[in-house]
Coordinates of C-alpha atoms and ligand atoms in Angstrom, one line a residue:
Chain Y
X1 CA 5.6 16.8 -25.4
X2 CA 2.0 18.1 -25.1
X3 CA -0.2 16.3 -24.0
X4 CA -4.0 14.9 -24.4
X5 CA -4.7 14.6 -20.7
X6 CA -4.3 15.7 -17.6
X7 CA -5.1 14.7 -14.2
X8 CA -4.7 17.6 -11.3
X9 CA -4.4 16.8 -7.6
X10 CA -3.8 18.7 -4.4
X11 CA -2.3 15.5 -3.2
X12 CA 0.9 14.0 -2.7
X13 CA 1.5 11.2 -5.0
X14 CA 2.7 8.6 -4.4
X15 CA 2.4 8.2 -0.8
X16 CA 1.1 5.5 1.6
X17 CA -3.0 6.6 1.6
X18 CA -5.3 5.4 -0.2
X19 CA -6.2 8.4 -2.0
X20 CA -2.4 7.7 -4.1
X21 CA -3.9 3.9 -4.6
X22 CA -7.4 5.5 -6.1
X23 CA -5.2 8.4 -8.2
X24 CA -2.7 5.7 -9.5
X25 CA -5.7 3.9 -10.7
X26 CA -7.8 6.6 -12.0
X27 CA -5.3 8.4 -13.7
X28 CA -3.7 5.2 -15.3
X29 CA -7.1 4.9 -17.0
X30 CA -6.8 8.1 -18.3
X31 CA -3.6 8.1 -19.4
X32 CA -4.0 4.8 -21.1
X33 CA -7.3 6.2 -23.2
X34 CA -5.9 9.5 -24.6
X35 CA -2.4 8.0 -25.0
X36 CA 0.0 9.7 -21.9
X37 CA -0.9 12.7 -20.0
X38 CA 0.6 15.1 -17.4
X39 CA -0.2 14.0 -13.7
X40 CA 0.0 17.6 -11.8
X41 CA -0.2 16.6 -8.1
X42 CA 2.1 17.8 -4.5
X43 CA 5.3 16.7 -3.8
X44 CA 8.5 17.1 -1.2
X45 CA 10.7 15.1 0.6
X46 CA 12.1 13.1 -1.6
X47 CA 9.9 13.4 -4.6
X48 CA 11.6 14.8 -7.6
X49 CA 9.6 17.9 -9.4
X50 CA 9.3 16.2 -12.5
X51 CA 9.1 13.0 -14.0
X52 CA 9.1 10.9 -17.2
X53 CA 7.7 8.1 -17.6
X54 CA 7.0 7.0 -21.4
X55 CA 4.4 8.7 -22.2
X56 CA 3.5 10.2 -19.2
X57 CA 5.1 13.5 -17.4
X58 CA 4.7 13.8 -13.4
X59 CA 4.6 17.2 -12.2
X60 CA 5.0 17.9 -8.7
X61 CA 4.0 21.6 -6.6
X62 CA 6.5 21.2 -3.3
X63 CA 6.3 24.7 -2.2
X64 CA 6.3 25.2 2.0
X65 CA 4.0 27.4 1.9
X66 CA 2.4 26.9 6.1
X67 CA -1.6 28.5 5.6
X68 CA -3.4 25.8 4.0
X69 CA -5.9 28.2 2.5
X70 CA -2.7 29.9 0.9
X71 CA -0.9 27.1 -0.1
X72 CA -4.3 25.7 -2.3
X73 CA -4.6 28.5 -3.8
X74 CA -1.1 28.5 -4.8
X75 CA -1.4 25.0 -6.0
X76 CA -4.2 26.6 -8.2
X77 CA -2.0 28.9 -9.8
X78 CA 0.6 26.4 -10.6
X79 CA -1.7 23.9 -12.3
X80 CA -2.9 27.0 -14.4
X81 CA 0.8 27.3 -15.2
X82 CA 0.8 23.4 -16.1
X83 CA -1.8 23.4 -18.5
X84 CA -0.9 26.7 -20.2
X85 CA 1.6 24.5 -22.8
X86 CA -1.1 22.2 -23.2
X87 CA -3.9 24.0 -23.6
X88 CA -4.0 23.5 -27.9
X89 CA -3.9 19.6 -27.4
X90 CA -5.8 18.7 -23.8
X91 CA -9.0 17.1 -24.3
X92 CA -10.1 16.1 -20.9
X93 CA -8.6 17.5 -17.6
X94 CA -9.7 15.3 -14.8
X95 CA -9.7 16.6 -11.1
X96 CA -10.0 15.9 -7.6
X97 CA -11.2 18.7 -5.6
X98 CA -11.8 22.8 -6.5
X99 CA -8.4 23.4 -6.3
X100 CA -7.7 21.5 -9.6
X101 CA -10.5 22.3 -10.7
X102 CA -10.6 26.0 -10.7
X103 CA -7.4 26.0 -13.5
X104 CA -9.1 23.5 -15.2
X105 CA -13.0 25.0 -15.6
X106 CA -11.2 28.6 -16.1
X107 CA -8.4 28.0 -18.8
X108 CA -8.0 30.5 -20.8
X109 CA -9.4 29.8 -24.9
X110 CA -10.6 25.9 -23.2
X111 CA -11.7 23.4 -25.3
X112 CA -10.9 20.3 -23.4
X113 CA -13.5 19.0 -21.7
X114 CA -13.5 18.8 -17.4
X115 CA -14.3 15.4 -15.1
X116 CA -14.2 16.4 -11.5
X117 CA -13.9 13.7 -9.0
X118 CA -15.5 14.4 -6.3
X119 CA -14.3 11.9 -3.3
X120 CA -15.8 14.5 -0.4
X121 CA -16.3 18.4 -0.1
X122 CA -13.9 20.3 1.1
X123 CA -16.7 22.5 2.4
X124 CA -18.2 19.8 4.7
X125 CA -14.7 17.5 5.6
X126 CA -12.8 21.3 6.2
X127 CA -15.6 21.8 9.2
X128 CA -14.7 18.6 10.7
X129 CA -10.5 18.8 10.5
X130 CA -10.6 22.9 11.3
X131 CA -12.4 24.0 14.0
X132 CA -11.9 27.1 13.9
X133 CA -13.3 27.8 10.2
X134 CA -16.5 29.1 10.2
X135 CA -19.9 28.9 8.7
X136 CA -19.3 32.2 6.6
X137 CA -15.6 30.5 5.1
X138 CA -17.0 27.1 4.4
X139 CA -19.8 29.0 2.4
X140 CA -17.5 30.6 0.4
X141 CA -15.3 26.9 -0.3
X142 CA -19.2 25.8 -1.2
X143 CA -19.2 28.4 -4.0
X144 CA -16.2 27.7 -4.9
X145 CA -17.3 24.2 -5.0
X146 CA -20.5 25.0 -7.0
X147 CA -18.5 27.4 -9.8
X148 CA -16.3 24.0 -10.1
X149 CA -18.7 21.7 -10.6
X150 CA -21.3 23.8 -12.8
X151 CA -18.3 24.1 -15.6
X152 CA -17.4 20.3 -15.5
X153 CA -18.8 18.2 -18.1
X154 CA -18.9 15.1 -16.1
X155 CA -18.9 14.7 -12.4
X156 CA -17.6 11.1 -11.2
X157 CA -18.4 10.1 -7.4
X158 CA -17.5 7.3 -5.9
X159 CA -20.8 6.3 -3.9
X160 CA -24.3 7.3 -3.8
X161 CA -24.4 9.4 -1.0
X162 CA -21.4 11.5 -2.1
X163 CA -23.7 11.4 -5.1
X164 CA -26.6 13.0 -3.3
X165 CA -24.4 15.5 -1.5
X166 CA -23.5 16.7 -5.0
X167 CA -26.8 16.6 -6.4
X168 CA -27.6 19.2 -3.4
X169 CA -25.0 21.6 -5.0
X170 CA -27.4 21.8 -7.8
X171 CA -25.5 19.3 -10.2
X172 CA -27.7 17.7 -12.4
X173 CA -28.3 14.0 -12.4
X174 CA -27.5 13.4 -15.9
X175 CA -23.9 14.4 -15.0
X176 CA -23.4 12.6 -12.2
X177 CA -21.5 8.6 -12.4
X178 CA -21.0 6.7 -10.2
X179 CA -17.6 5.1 -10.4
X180 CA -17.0 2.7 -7.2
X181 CA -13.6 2.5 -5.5
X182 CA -12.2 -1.2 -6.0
X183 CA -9.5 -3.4 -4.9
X184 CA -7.1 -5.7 -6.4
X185 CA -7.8 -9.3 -4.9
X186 CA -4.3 -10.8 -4.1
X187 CA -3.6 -14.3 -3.9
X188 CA -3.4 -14.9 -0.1
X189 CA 0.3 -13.0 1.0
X190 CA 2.6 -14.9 3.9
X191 CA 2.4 -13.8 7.0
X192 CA 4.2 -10.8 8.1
X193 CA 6.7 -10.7 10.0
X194 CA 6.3 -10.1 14.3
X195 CA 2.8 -10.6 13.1
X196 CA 0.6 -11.6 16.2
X197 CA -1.2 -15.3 17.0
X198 CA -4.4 -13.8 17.0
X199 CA -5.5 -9.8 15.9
X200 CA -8.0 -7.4 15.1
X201 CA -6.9 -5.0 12.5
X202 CA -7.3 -1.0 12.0
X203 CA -6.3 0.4 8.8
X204 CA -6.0 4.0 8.3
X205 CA -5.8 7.6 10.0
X206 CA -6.6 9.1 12.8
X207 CA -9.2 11.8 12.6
X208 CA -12.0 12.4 14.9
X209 CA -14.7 10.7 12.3
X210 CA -12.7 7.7 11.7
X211 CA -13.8 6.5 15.2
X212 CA -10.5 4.8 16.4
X213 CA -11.8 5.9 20.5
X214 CA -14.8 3.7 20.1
X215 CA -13.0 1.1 18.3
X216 CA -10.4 1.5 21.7
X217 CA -13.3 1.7 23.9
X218 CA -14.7 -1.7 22.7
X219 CA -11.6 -3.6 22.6
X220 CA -10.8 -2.3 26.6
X221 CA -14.1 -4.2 26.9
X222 CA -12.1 -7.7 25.1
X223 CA -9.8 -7.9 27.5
X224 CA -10.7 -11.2 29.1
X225 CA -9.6 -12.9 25.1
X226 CA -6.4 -14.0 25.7
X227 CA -3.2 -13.5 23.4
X228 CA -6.1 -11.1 21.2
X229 CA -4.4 -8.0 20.0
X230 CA -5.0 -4.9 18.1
X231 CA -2.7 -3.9 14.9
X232 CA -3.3 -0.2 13.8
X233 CA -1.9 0.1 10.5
X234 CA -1.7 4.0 10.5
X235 CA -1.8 5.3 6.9
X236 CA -0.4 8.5 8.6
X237 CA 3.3 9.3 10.4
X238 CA 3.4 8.2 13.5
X239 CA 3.3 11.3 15.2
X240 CA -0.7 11.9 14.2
X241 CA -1.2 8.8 16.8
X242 CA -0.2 10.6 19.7
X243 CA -3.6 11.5 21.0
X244 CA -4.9 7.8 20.2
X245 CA -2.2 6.3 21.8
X246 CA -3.2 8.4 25.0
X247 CA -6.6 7.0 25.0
X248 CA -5.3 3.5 24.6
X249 CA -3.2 3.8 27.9
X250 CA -5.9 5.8 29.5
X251 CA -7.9 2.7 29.0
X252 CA -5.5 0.5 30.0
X253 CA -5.3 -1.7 26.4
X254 CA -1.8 0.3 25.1
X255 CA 0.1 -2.8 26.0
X256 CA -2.2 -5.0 23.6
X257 CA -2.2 -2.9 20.5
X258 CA 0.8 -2.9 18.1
X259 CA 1.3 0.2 15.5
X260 CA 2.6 0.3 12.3
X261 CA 2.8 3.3 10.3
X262 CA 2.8 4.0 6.2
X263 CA 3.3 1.1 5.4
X264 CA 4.1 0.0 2.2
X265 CA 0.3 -0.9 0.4
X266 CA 1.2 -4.5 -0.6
X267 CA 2.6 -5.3 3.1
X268 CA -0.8 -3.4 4.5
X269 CA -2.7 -6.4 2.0
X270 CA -0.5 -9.4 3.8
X271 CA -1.6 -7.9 7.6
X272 CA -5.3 -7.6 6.7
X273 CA -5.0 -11.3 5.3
X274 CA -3.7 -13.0 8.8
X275 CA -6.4 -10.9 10.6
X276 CA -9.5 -12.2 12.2
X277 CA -11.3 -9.3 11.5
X278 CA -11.0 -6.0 10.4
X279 CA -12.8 -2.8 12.6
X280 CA -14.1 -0.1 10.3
X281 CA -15.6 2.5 13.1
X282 CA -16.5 5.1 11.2
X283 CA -18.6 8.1 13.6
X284 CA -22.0 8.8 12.9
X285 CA -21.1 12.5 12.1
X286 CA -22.7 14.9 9.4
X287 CA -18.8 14.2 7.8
X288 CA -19.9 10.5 7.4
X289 CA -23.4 10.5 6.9
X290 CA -24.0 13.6 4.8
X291 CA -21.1 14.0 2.5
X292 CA -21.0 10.4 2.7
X293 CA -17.6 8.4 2.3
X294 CA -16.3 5.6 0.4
X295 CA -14.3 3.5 2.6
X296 CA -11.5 2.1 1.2
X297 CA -10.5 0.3 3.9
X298 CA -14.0 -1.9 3.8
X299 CA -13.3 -2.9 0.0
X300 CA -9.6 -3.3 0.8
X301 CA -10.2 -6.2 4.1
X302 CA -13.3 -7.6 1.8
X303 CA -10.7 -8.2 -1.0
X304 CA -8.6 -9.7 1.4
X305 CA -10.9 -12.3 2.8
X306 CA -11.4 -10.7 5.8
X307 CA -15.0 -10.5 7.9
X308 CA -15.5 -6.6 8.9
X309 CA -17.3 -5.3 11.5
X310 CA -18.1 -1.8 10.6
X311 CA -20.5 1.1 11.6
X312 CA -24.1 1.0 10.1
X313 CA -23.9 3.9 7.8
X314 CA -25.0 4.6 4.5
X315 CA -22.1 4.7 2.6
X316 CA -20.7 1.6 4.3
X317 CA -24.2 -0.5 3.4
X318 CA -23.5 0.4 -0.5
X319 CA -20.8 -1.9 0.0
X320 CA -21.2 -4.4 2.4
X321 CA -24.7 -6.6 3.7
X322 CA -24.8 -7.7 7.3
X323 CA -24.5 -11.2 8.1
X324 CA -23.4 -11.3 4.9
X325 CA -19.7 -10.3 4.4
X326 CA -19.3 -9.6 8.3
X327 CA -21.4 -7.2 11.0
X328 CA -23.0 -3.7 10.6
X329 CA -23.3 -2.4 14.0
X330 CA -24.6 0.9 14.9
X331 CA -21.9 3.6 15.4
X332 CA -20.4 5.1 18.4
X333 CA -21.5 2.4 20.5
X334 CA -18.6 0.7 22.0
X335 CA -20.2 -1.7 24.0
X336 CA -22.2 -3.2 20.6
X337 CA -19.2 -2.9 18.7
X338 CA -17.6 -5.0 21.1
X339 CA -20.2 -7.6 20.9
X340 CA -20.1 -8.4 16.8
X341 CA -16.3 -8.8 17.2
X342 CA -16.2 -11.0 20.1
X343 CA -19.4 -13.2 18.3
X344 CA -17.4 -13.6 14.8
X345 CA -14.4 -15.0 17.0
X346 CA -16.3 -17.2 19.2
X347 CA -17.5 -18.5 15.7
X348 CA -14.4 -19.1 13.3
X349 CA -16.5 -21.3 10.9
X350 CA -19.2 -18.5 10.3
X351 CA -16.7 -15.8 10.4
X352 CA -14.5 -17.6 7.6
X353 CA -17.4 -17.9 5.5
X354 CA -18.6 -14.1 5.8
X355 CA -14.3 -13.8 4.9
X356 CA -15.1 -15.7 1.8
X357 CA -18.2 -14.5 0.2
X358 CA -17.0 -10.9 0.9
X359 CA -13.7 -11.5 -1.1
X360 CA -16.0 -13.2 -4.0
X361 CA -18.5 -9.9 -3.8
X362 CA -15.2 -7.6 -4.3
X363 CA -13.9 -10.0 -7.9
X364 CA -17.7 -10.0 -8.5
X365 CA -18.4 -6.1 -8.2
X366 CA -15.8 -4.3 -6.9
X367 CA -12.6 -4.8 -8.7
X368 CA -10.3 -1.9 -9.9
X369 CA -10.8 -3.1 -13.4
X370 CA -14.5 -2.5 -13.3
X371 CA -13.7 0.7 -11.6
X372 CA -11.3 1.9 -14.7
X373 CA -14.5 0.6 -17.1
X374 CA -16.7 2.8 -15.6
X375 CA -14.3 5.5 -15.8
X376 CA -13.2 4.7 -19.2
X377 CA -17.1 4.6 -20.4
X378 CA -17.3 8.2 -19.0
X379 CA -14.5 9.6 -21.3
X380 CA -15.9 7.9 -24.0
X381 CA -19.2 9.4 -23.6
X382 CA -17.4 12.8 -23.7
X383 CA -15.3 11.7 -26.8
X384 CA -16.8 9.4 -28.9
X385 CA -14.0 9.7 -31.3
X386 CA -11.1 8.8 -28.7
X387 CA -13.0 5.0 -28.7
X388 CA -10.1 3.8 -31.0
X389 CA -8.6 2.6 -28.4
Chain B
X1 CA 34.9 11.2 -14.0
X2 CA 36.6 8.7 -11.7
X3 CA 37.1 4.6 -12.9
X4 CA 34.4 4.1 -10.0
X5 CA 31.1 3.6 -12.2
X6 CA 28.7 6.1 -11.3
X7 CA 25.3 5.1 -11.3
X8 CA 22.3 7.3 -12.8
X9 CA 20.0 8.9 -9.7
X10 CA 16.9 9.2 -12.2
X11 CA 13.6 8.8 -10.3
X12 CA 11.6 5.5 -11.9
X13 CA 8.1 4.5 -11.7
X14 CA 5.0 5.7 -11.5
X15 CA 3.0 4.5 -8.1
X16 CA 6.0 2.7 -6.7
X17 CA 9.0 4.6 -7.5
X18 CA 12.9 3.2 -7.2
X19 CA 16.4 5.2 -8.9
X20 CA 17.3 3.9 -12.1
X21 CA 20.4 2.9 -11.7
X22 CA 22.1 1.7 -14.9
X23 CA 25.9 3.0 -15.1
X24 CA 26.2 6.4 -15.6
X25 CA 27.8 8.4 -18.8
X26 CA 27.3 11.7 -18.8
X27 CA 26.5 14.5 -15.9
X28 CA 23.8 16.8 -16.0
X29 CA 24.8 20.2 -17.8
X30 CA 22.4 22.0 -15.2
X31 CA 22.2 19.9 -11.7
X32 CA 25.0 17.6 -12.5
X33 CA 23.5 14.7 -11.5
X34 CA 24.7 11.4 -13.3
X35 CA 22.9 9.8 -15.9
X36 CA 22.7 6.9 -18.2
X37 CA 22.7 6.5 -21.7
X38 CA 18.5 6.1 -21.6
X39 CA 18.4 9.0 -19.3
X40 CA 20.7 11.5 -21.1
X41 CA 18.6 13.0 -23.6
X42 CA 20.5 16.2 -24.8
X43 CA 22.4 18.2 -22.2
X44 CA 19.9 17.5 -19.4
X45 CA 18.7 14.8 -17.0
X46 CA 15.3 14.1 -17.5
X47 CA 13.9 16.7 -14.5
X48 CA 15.6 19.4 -15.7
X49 CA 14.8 19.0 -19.2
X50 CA 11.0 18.5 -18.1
X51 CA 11.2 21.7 -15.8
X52 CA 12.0 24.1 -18.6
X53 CA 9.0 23.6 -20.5
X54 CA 7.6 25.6 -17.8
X55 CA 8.1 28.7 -16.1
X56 CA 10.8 28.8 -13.7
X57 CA 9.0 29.4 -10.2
X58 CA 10.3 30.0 -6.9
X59 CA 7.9 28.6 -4.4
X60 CA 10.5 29.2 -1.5
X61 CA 9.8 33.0 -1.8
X62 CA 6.9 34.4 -0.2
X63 CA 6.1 37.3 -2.5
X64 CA 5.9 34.5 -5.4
X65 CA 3.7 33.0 -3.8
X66 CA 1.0 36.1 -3.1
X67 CA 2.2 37.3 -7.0
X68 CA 1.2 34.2 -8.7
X69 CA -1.6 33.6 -7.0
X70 CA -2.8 37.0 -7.5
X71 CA -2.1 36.6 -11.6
X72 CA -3.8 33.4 -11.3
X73 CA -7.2 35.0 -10.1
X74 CA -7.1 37.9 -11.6
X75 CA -7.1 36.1 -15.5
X76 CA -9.4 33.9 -14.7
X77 CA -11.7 36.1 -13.3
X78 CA -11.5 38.2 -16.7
X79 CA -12.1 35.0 -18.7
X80 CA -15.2 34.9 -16.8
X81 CA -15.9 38.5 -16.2
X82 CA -17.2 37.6 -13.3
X83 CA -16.9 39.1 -9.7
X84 CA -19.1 37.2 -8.0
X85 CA -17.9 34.0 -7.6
X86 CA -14.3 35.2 -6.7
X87 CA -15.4 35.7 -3.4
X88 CA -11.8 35.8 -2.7
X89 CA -10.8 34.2 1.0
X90 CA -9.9 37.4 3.1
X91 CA -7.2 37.2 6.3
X92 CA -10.3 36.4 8.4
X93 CA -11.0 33.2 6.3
X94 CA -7.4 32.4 6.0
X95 CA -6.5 32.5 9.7
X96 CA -8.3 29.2 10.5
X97 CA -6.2 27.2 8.2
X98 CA -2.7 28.1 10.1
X99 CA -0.5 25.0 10.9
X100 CA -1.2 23.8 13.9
X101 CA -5.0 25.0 14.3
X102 CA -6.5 21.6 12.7
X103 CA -8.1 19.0 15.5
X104 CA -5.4 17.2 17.6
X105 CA -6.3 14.0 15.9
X106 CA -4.0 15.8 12.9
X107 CA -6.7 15.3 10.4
X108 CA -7.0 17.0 7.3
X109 CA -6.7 14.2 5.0
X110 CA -9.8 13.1 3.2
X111 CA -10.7 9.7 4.7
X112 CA -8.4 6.9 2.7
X113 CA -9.4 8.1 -0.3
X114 CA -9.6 12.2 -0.9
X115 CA -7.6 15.2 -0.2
X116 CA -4.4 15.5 1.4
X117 CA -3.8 18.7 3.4
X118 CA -1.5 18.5 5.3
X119 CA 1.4 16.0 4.0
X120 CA 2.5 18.8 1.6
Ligands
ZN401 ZN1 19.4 17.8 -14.0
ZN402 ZN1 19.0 6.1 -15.9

């Protein structure tokens, strides 16, 4: 079969993040405008190498190979290797991040056209996850960046700072769209099972920027709310919590916090519905505020009815007002975050109603079919002719 | 093939994935695997008939590896004729990226919503 479209990932797909959630959406889209396509994206475990699905072929790169520097460039050459049969019938390759892209922008004889997705820089976020890269490296994933994104026809972001960071690559405006995340809102799930009376929730993984030590500093400072307790939903194994978990006995709350780890994404939607609120503590590092984010997590307890008390960043405001659909407070401050949560439960009338109009401000604005609109407007742009559909 | 029914293994699904299993028919000529009358197109399950519209690889061997990545950069860097912008990573720039060497917290995943670098 060759194929129309393609979407390239250096991720594995599915899995339990939300970057599977965004790709299954995304690439859906795309699949469903140019009529199938080959999804090129990582595998292992149990993953098979390739799939069929109607119209659609999955492709999977599950080489072990240990240097991550290495193994993307090795993901490179097999997504060159992925395209190669296609090359005479692709019109739009969509990526994710350089190492997609750089097959895709450098085909050999290309006429399909290139939207990169660009969800954060590896150039910034690879600063912040490996400390010992330096300055000169990260200039050279920059250019890589730059080459990328200067031979894309479209570049989609989801928010306007990630938007901005682009921009200071030297993409030009007229190429840029911005393409929100959304959420599907559910009908309201049953309670999970072992769930707690009363809990804040946590949902996601553990790096340093995601702020989970404040968001344990605060809650050391709830301990006079009896029966209240903590649920990390960890989109990450289990052994990435280590560290965390220290804190949390360190600090004495270990014994009122319950984990869960990759959880299923429906059964993640039924534990954000129970909660009283849901803690997005993002840091108020360069990660956050300069390549910007777009916090799924936000839109995902917003869909689900659920008042957020999150850090006052950027990013965070392009989706959420304060007072409005829960608290902005500023981040890395424990103490303050501590304050917003323990004022929304001392006022369950006023916290319900921030639940509510949040949840009507996602099927307002932020659903995934809006999301696969905007998408869908930007391959049209690119191919007026593929509007048939 | 014994009287027990065998059922097809075929991978299903797209973002939620689950085995097929429908009664089996045939075996795969090349991994044997059982499949079902949907799943039996020629000779092949569905995988294998997918992975030979491509070139066989062998991402378990190193020297694979370091060989197609070095084909890989070396054509498209004559499709663009370029040398500058290969500023290809050198041992220094790949040494920070061994396992292990990320921050404690395990990170290297993009947020909820980007790249995933380490669940490979
Ligand atoms: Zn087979
Ligand atoms: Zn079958």
């Amino acid at each position: 079969m060759r194929h129309r479209a393609a979407y390239l990932a250096f991720d594995r797909f599915p899995s339990s993040k939300g970057s599977a959630v965004h790709i299954a959406q995304m690439a859906d889209e795309l699949f469903g405008f140019f009529g199938g396509g080959l999804l090129g994206v990582l595998g292992g475990g149990d993953l098979p190498r390739y799939q069929r699905e109607g119209d659609r072929e999955v492709a999977r790169f599950d080489a072990r190979i240990p240097n991550l520097l290495d193994r993307a460039e090795a993901f490179s050459g097999w997504a060159a290797d992925h395209l190669d049969p296609h090359l005479g019938t692709l019109e739009v390759v969509h990526v994710r991040d350089p190492w997609s892209a750089l097959p895709a922008v450098t085909a050999p004889g290309r006429r399909h056209r290139v939207v990169y997705e660009v969800n954060g820089l590896p150039s910034i976020e690879m600063g912040h996850t490996w400390p010992w890269a330096s300055p000169a490296t990260l200039g050279k994933v920059r250019e890589l960046e730059r080459f990328c994104l200067e031979r894309s026809d479209a570049v989609v972001v989801p928010s306007r700072v990630i938007g901005g960071a682009v921009r200071g690559l030297g993409v030009p405006e007229g190429k840029i769209h911005l393409v929100p995340n959304g959420a599907d809102v559910p009908d309201r799930p049953a309670r999970p099972e072992g769930a707690p009376e009363r809990y804040l929730i946590y949902v996601g993984a553990f790096q340093p920027w995601q702020g989970l030590d404040v968001l344990m500093r605060a809650f050391a400072r709830l301990a006079d709310l009896d029966g209240l307790r903590l649920v990390v939903c960890g989109s990450v194994p289990e052994r990435r919590a280590k560290p965390v978990r220290r804190l949390a006995e360190r600090l004495g709350v270990a014994e009122r916090v319950d984990w869960r780890f990759t959880l299923p994404h429906a059964e993640v939607a039924a534990w954000l519905a129970h909660a009283e609120v849901s803690v997005a503590p993002l840091t108020g590092c360069a990660r956050n505020l300069d390549q910007g984010c777009a916090p799924l997590k936000v839109i995902e307890s917003m869909a689900a009815g659920v008042p957020v008390v999150a850090s006052d960043l950027p990013a965070v405001r392009e989706l959420m007002a304060d007072g409005e659909h829960g608290r902005l407070v500023p981040a890395d401050r424990p103490a303050e975050l501590a304050r917003a949560v323990r004022i929304l439960l001392e006022y369950p009338d006023e916290a319900a109603a921030m639940g509510g109009r949040a949840r009507r401000r996602i099927e307002d604005g932020l659903t995934w079919a809006r999301s696969r609109a905007g998408l869908s407007a930007v391959y049209r742009a690119l191919y007026p002719a593929s509007a048939a559909r | 093939m014994t009287s027990q029914v065998n059922r097809c293994t075929v991978t299903t699904g797209f973002f939620v994935l689950g085995r097929c299993g429908r009664a089996a028919v045939a075996a795969c000529g090349q991994c044997g695997r059982p499949v079902c009358a949907e799943h039996a197109t020629g000779a092949l399950c569905p995988e294998c008939a997918l992975a030979q519209g491509y070139a066989p690889q062998d991402p378990h061997d190193p020297a694979w590896v370091r060989g197609y990545r070095r084909r890989h950069y070396e054509r498209s860097s004559q499709t663009y004729n370029d040398a500058y912008w290969y500023s290809s990573f050198d041992e220094y720039d790949r040494g920070a990226f061994n396992p292990g060497d990320e921050y404690s917290y395990g990170g290297g995943d993009f947020d909820d919503d980007g790249m995933d670098f380490v669940d490979s």
